[in-house]
Amino acid sequence: MDLKGRDVLNFKKYNREELEYLIDLGIKIKKSPKKYYDSLKRKTLVMLFEKSSTRTRTSFEAGMNQLGGHAIFLDWQSSQLSIGAELKDEARSIERYCECIAARVREHKTLQLMANAVEVPVVNMLCEKYHPCQGIADMMTIKEKLGGFEGKKLVFTGIANNVSNSLVVTGTKLGMQVTLAIPEKDPDAIDYELEKMAKKTGLYEETTDLKSAVKDADIIYTDTWVNMEYMSDPKFAKEKERRMNTFMPYQVSAKLLKDTGSKAKIMHCLAAHIGYEITRDAIDHPNSVIFDQAENRLHIQKAILTSLI
Ligand code: CP
């Protein structure tokens, strides 16, 4: 499979075989990391961050290091982008120093502008609409835990957002049933083209009935109800309170599994807001695979980087 030079903006243009290739490569790298120690020797990744991160930054940086290459962390606020330099020209400069640019940005159009301006592959490390590297890492975790995708059901609950979009893209392409048990969608994340694509597969549905949806689910997945940059913003306090009231019936807890008799594995991409979208007893539940998910970010980033560079 040749994915050299491709961008990873949202995986909408990738087919099932290409997604399976990345997942299987992630599993192979996880099993035999030493085999890949020199695969990106002397190669450089530049990681541009407009927003904060724990897992994404460290997994890309550690991954690049373990492949024999180097990652440069570039903070948007301490770059010339913060004083109004044109993104197009900054990206055209950055690509002269590296073999791949990865970026976490507020708006998807920023990634599109960069991808159009440069020759090197551009990787989306999260934007308001997608989190593709999270979605593919989660599919790797699902393959490890469930053995495959056909006939399996993932229920995402809370607010439809960038993470649920990436689970819908990857999950439905791989043959999983993806159900959103949601009272609302984050307006910034809505992608009508994606919804149309997903509906065409016959594997996508939306419901407000979490308890019914979770009964026969293989996976129950949740994420924050409030985008991380708004969580402690006083200007967002009223909307935060409204969301907390609206979404509390969609909280993932040990009680939800017990009451519904669900055997589902529990997933969360982290960071979690405990007592809101998820309880402590769900994070630490025997069915929780949350920290395997976090670990697999490392292995899949290595699969993505070795494939694109
Ligand atoms: N899941 C995830 O992207 O984690 P970070 O925001 O910490 O990178």
PDB file of N, CA, C and O in Angstrom, residues 135 139 154 156 161-174 176 178-180 194-195 197-199 201 203-205:
ATOM      1  N   GLY A 135      -9.560   8.949  15.760  1.00  0.00           N
ATOM      2  CA  GLY A 135     -10.517   7.982  15.200  1.00  0.00           C
ATOM      3  C   GLY A 135      -9.831   6.701  14.756  1.00  0.00           C
ATOM      4  O   GLY A 135     -10.294   5.593  15.077  1.00  0.00           O
ATOM      5  N   MET A 139     -10.036   2.825  16.238  1.00  0.00           N
ATOM      6  CA  MET A 139     -10.366   1.635  15.436  1.00  0.00           C
ATOM      7  C   MET A 139      -9.323   0.530  15.672  1.00  0.00           C
ATOM      8  O   MET A 139      -9.652  -0.651  15.695  1.00  0.00           O
ATOM      9  N   LEU A 154     -20.888   0.438  17.730  1.00  0.00           N
ATOM     10  CA  LEU A 154     -20.315   1.491  18.573  1.00  0.00           C
ATOM     11  C   LEU A 154     -21.402   2.532  18.832  1.00  0.00           C
ATOM     12  O   LEU A 154     -22.021   3.023  17.884  1.00  0.00           O
ATOM     13  N   PHE A 156     -21.867   6.219  20.361  1.00  0.00           N
ATOM     14  CA  PHE A 156     -21.224   7.440  20.859  1.00  0.00           C
ATOM     15  C   PHE A 156     -22.309   8.267  21.523  1.00  0.00           C
ATOM     16  O   PHE A 156     -23.353   8.531  20.920  1.00  0.00           O
ATOM     17  N   ASN A 161     -19.522  15.648  17.890  1.00  0.00           N
ATOM     18  CA  ASN A 161     -18.421  16.620  17.807  1.00  0.00           C
ATOM     19  C   ASN A 161     -17.350  16.138  16.829  1.00  0.00           C
ATOM     20  O   ASN A 161     -17.580  15.222  16.028  1.00  0.00           O
ATOM     21  N   ASN A 162     -16.157  16.725  16.943  1.00  0.00           N
ATOM     22  CA  ASN A 162     -15.053  16.366  16.044  1.00  0.00           C
ATOM     23  C   ASN A 162     -14.664  14.889  16.202  1.00  0.00           C
ATOM     24  O   ASN A 162     -14.386  14.197  15.218  1.00  0.00           O
ATOM     25  N   VAL A 163     -14.673  14.378  17.426  1.00  0.00           N
ATOM     26  CA  VAL A 163     -14.302  12.971  17.660  1.00  0.00           C
ATOM     27  C   VAL A 163     -15.375  12.040  17.085  1.00  0.00           C
ATOM     28  O   VAL A 163     -15.062  11.079  16.381  1.00  0.00           O
ATOM     29  N   SER A 164     -16.652  12.358  17.338  1.00  0.00           N
ATOM     30  CA  SER A 164     -17.707  11.470  16.794  1.00  0.00           C
ATOM     31  C   SER A 164     -17.668  11.499  15.269  1.00  0.00           C
ATOM     32  O   SER A 164     -17.868  10.464  14.630  1.00  0.00           O
ATOM     33  N   ASN A 165     -17.379  12.650  14.668  1.00  0.00           N
ATOM     34  CA  ASN A 165     -17.269  12.689  13.200  1.00  0.00           C
ATOM     35  C   ASN A 165     -16.195  11.717  12.720  1.00  0.00           C
ATOM     36  O   ASN A 165     -16.390  11.002  11.736  1.00  0.00           O
ATOM     37  N   SER A 166     -15.059  11.691  13.413  1.00  0.00           N
ATOM     38  CA  SER A 166     -13.965  10.809  12.967  1.00  0.00           C
ATOM     39  C   SER A 166     -14.285   9.342  13.243  1.00  0.00           C
ATOM     40  O   SER A 166     -13.839   8.466  12.497  1.00  0.00           O
ATOM     41  N   LEU A 167     -15.070   9.066  14.274  1.00  0.00           N
ATOM     42  CA  LEU A 167     -15.513   7.684  14.515  1.00  0.00           C
ATOM     43  C   LEU A 167     -16.518   7.259  13.447  1.00  0.00           C
ATOM     44  O   LEU A 167     -16.516   6.108  13.006  1.00  0.00           O
ATOM     45  N   VAL A 168     -17.360   8.212  13.023  1.00  0.00           N
ATOM     46  CA  VAL A 168     -18.339   7.902  11.967  1.00  0.00           C
ATOM     47  C   VAL A 168     -17.607   7.635  10.645  1.00  0.00           C
ATOM     48  O   VAL A 168     -17.884   6.645   9.962  1.00  0.00           O
ATOM     49  N   VAL A 169     -16.646   8.492  10.301  1.00  0.00           N
ATOM     50  CA  VAL A 169     -15.898   8.301   9.036  1.00  0.00           C
ATOM     51  C   VAL A 169     -15.225   6.939   9.035  1.00  0.00           C
ATOM     52  O   VAL A 169     -15.416   6.130   8.120  1.00  0.00           O
ATOM     53  N   THR A 170     -14.424   6.673  10.055  1.00  0.00           N
ATOM     54  CA  THR A 170     -13.610   5.451  10.058  1.00  0.00           C
ATOM     55  C   THR A 170     -14.478   4.213  10.332  1.00  0.00           C
ATOM     56  O   THR A 170     -14.339   3.203   9.651  1.00  0.00           O
ATOM     57  N   GLY A 171     -15.376   4.304  11.297  1.00  0.00           N
ATOM     58  CA  GLY A 171     -16.186   3.148  11.694  1.00  0.00           C
ATOM     59  C   GLY A 171     -17.074   2.651  10.565  1.00  0.00           C
ATOM     60  O   GLY A 171     -17.093   1.453  10.266  1.00  0.00           O
ATOM     61  N   THR A 172     -17.810   3.556   9.901  1.00  0.00           N
ATOM     62  CA  THR A 172     -18.722   3.107   8.840  1.00  0.00           C
ATOM     63  C   THR A 172     -17.943   2.600   7.633  1.00  0.00           C
ATOM     64  O   THR A 172     -18.359   1.661   6.968  1.00  0.00           O
ATOM     65  N   LYS A 173     -16.779   3.195   7.333  1.00  0.00           N
ATOM     66  CA  LYS A 173     -15.967   2.678   6.209  1.00  0.00           C
ATOM     67  C   LYS A 173     -15.478   1.265   6.504  1.00  0.00           C
ATOM     68  O   LYS A 173     -15.288   0.462   5.606  1.00  0.00           O
ATOM     69  N   LEU A 174     -15.244   0.974   7.790  1.00  0.00           N
ATOM     70  CA  LEU A 174     -14.712  -0.345   8.173  1.00  0.00           C
ATOM     71  C   LEU A 174     -15.811  -1.382   8.402  1.00  0.00           C
ATOM     72  O   LEU A 174     -15.525  -2.529   8.716  1.00  0.00           O
ATOM     73  N   MET A 176     -18.563  -1.062  10.632  1.00  0.00           N
ATOM     74  CA  MET A 176     -19.211  -1.069  11.956  1.00  0.00           C
ATOM     75  C   MET A 176     -20.524  -0.303  11.923  1.00  0.00           C
ATOM     76  O   MET A 176     -20.644   0.686  11.198  1.00  0.00           O
ATOM     77  N   VAL A 178     -22.464   2.485  13.583  1.00  0.00           N
ATOM     78  CA  VAL A 178     -22.136   3.610  14.467  1.00  0.00           C
ATOM     79  C   VAL A 178     -23.433   4.365  14.791  1.00  0.00           C
ATOM     80  O   VAL A 178     -24.100   4.887  13.893  1.00  0.00           O
ATOM     81  N   THR A 179     -23.768   4.376  16.065  1.00  0.00           N
ATOM     82  CA  THR A 179     -25.004   5.034  16.524  1.00  0.00           C
ATOM     83  C   THR A 179     -24.628   6.232  17.381  1.00  0.00           C
ATOM     84  O   THR A 179     -23.830   6.090  18.321  1.00  0.00           O
ATOM     85  N   LEU A 180     -25.179   7.383  17.060  1.00  0.00           N
ATOM     86  CA  LEU A 180     -24.995   8.548  17.927  1.00  0.00           C
ATOM     87  C   LEU A 180     -26.221   8.657  18.818  1.00  0.00           C
ATOM     88  O   LEU A 180     -27.335   8.858  18.318  1.00  0.00           O
ATOM     89  N   LEU A 194     -20.522  14.545   5.335  1.00  0.00           N
ATOM     90  CA  LEU A 194     -20.174  13.324   6.071  1.00  0.00           C
ATOM     91  C   LEU A 194     -21.437  12.553   6.477  1.00  0.00           C
ATOM     92  O   LEU A 194     -21.512  11.334   6.340  1.00  0.00           O
ATOM     93  N   GLU A 195     -22.447  13.283   6.984  1.00  0.00           N
ATOM     94  CA  GLU A 195     -23.693  12.622   7.394  1.00  0.00           C
ATOM     95  C   GLU A 195     -24.325  11.892   6.205  1.00  0.00           C
ATOM     96  O   GLU A 195     -24.807  10.772   6.335  1.00  0.00           O
ATOM     97  N   MET A 197     -22.725  10.772   3.509  1.00  0.00           N
ATOM     98  CA  MET A 197     -21.865   9.616   3.185  1.00  0.00           C
ATOM     99  C   MET A 197     -22.154   8.456   4.141  1.00  0.00           C
ATOM    100  O   MET A 197     -22.274   7.304   3.737  1.00  0.00           O
ATOM    101  N   ALA A 198     -22.268   8.785   5.443  1.00  0.00           N
ATOM    102  CA  ALA A 198     -22.464   7.751   6.464  1.00  0.00           C
ATOM    103  C   ALA A 198     -23.832   7.090   6.302  1.00  0.00           C
ATOM    104  O   ALA A 198     -23.959   5.866   6.399  1.00  0.00           O
ATOM    105  N   LYS A 199     -24.863   7.907   6.036  1.00  0.00           N
ATOM    106  CA  LYS A 199     -26.226   7.360   5.885  1.00  0.00           C
ATOM    107  C   LYS A 199     -26.284   6.388   4.714  1.00  0.00           C
ATOM    108  O   LYS A 199     -26.969   5.373   4.784  1.00  0.00           O
ATOM    109  N   THR A 201     -24.177   4.286   3.795  1.00  0.00           N
ATOM    110  CA  THR A 201     -23.626   2.967   4.127  1.00  0.00           C
ATOM    111  C   THR A 201     -24.673   2.075   4.814  1.00  0.00           C
ATOM    112  O   THR A 201     -24.475   0.864   4.907  1.00  0.00           O
ATOM    113  N   LEU A 203     -25.106   2.060   7.875  1.00  0.00           N
ATOM    114  CA  LEU A 203     -24.491   1.661   9.152  1.00  0.00           C
ATOM    115  C   LEU A 203     -24.534   2.785  10.191  1.00  0.00           C
ATOM    116  O   LEU A 203     -23.930   2.684  11.251  1.00  0.00           O
ATOM    117  N   TYR A 204     -25.238   3.866   9.866  1.00  0.00           N
ATOM    118  CA  TYR A 204     -25.217   5.056  10.721  1.00  0.00           C
ATOM    119  C   TYR A 204     -26.630   5.372  11.182  1.00  0.00           C
ATOM    120  O   TYR A 204     -27.564   5.358  10.385  1.00  0.00           O
ATOM    121  N   GLU A 205     -26.773   5.650  12.477  1.00  0.00           N
ATOM    122  CA  GLU A 205     -28.083   6.118  12.948  1.00  0.00           C
ATOM    123  C   GLU A 205     -27.921   7.099  14.097  1.00  0.00           C
ATOM    124  O   GLU A 205     -26.881   7.124  14.768  1.00  0.00           O
TER     125      GLU A 205
END
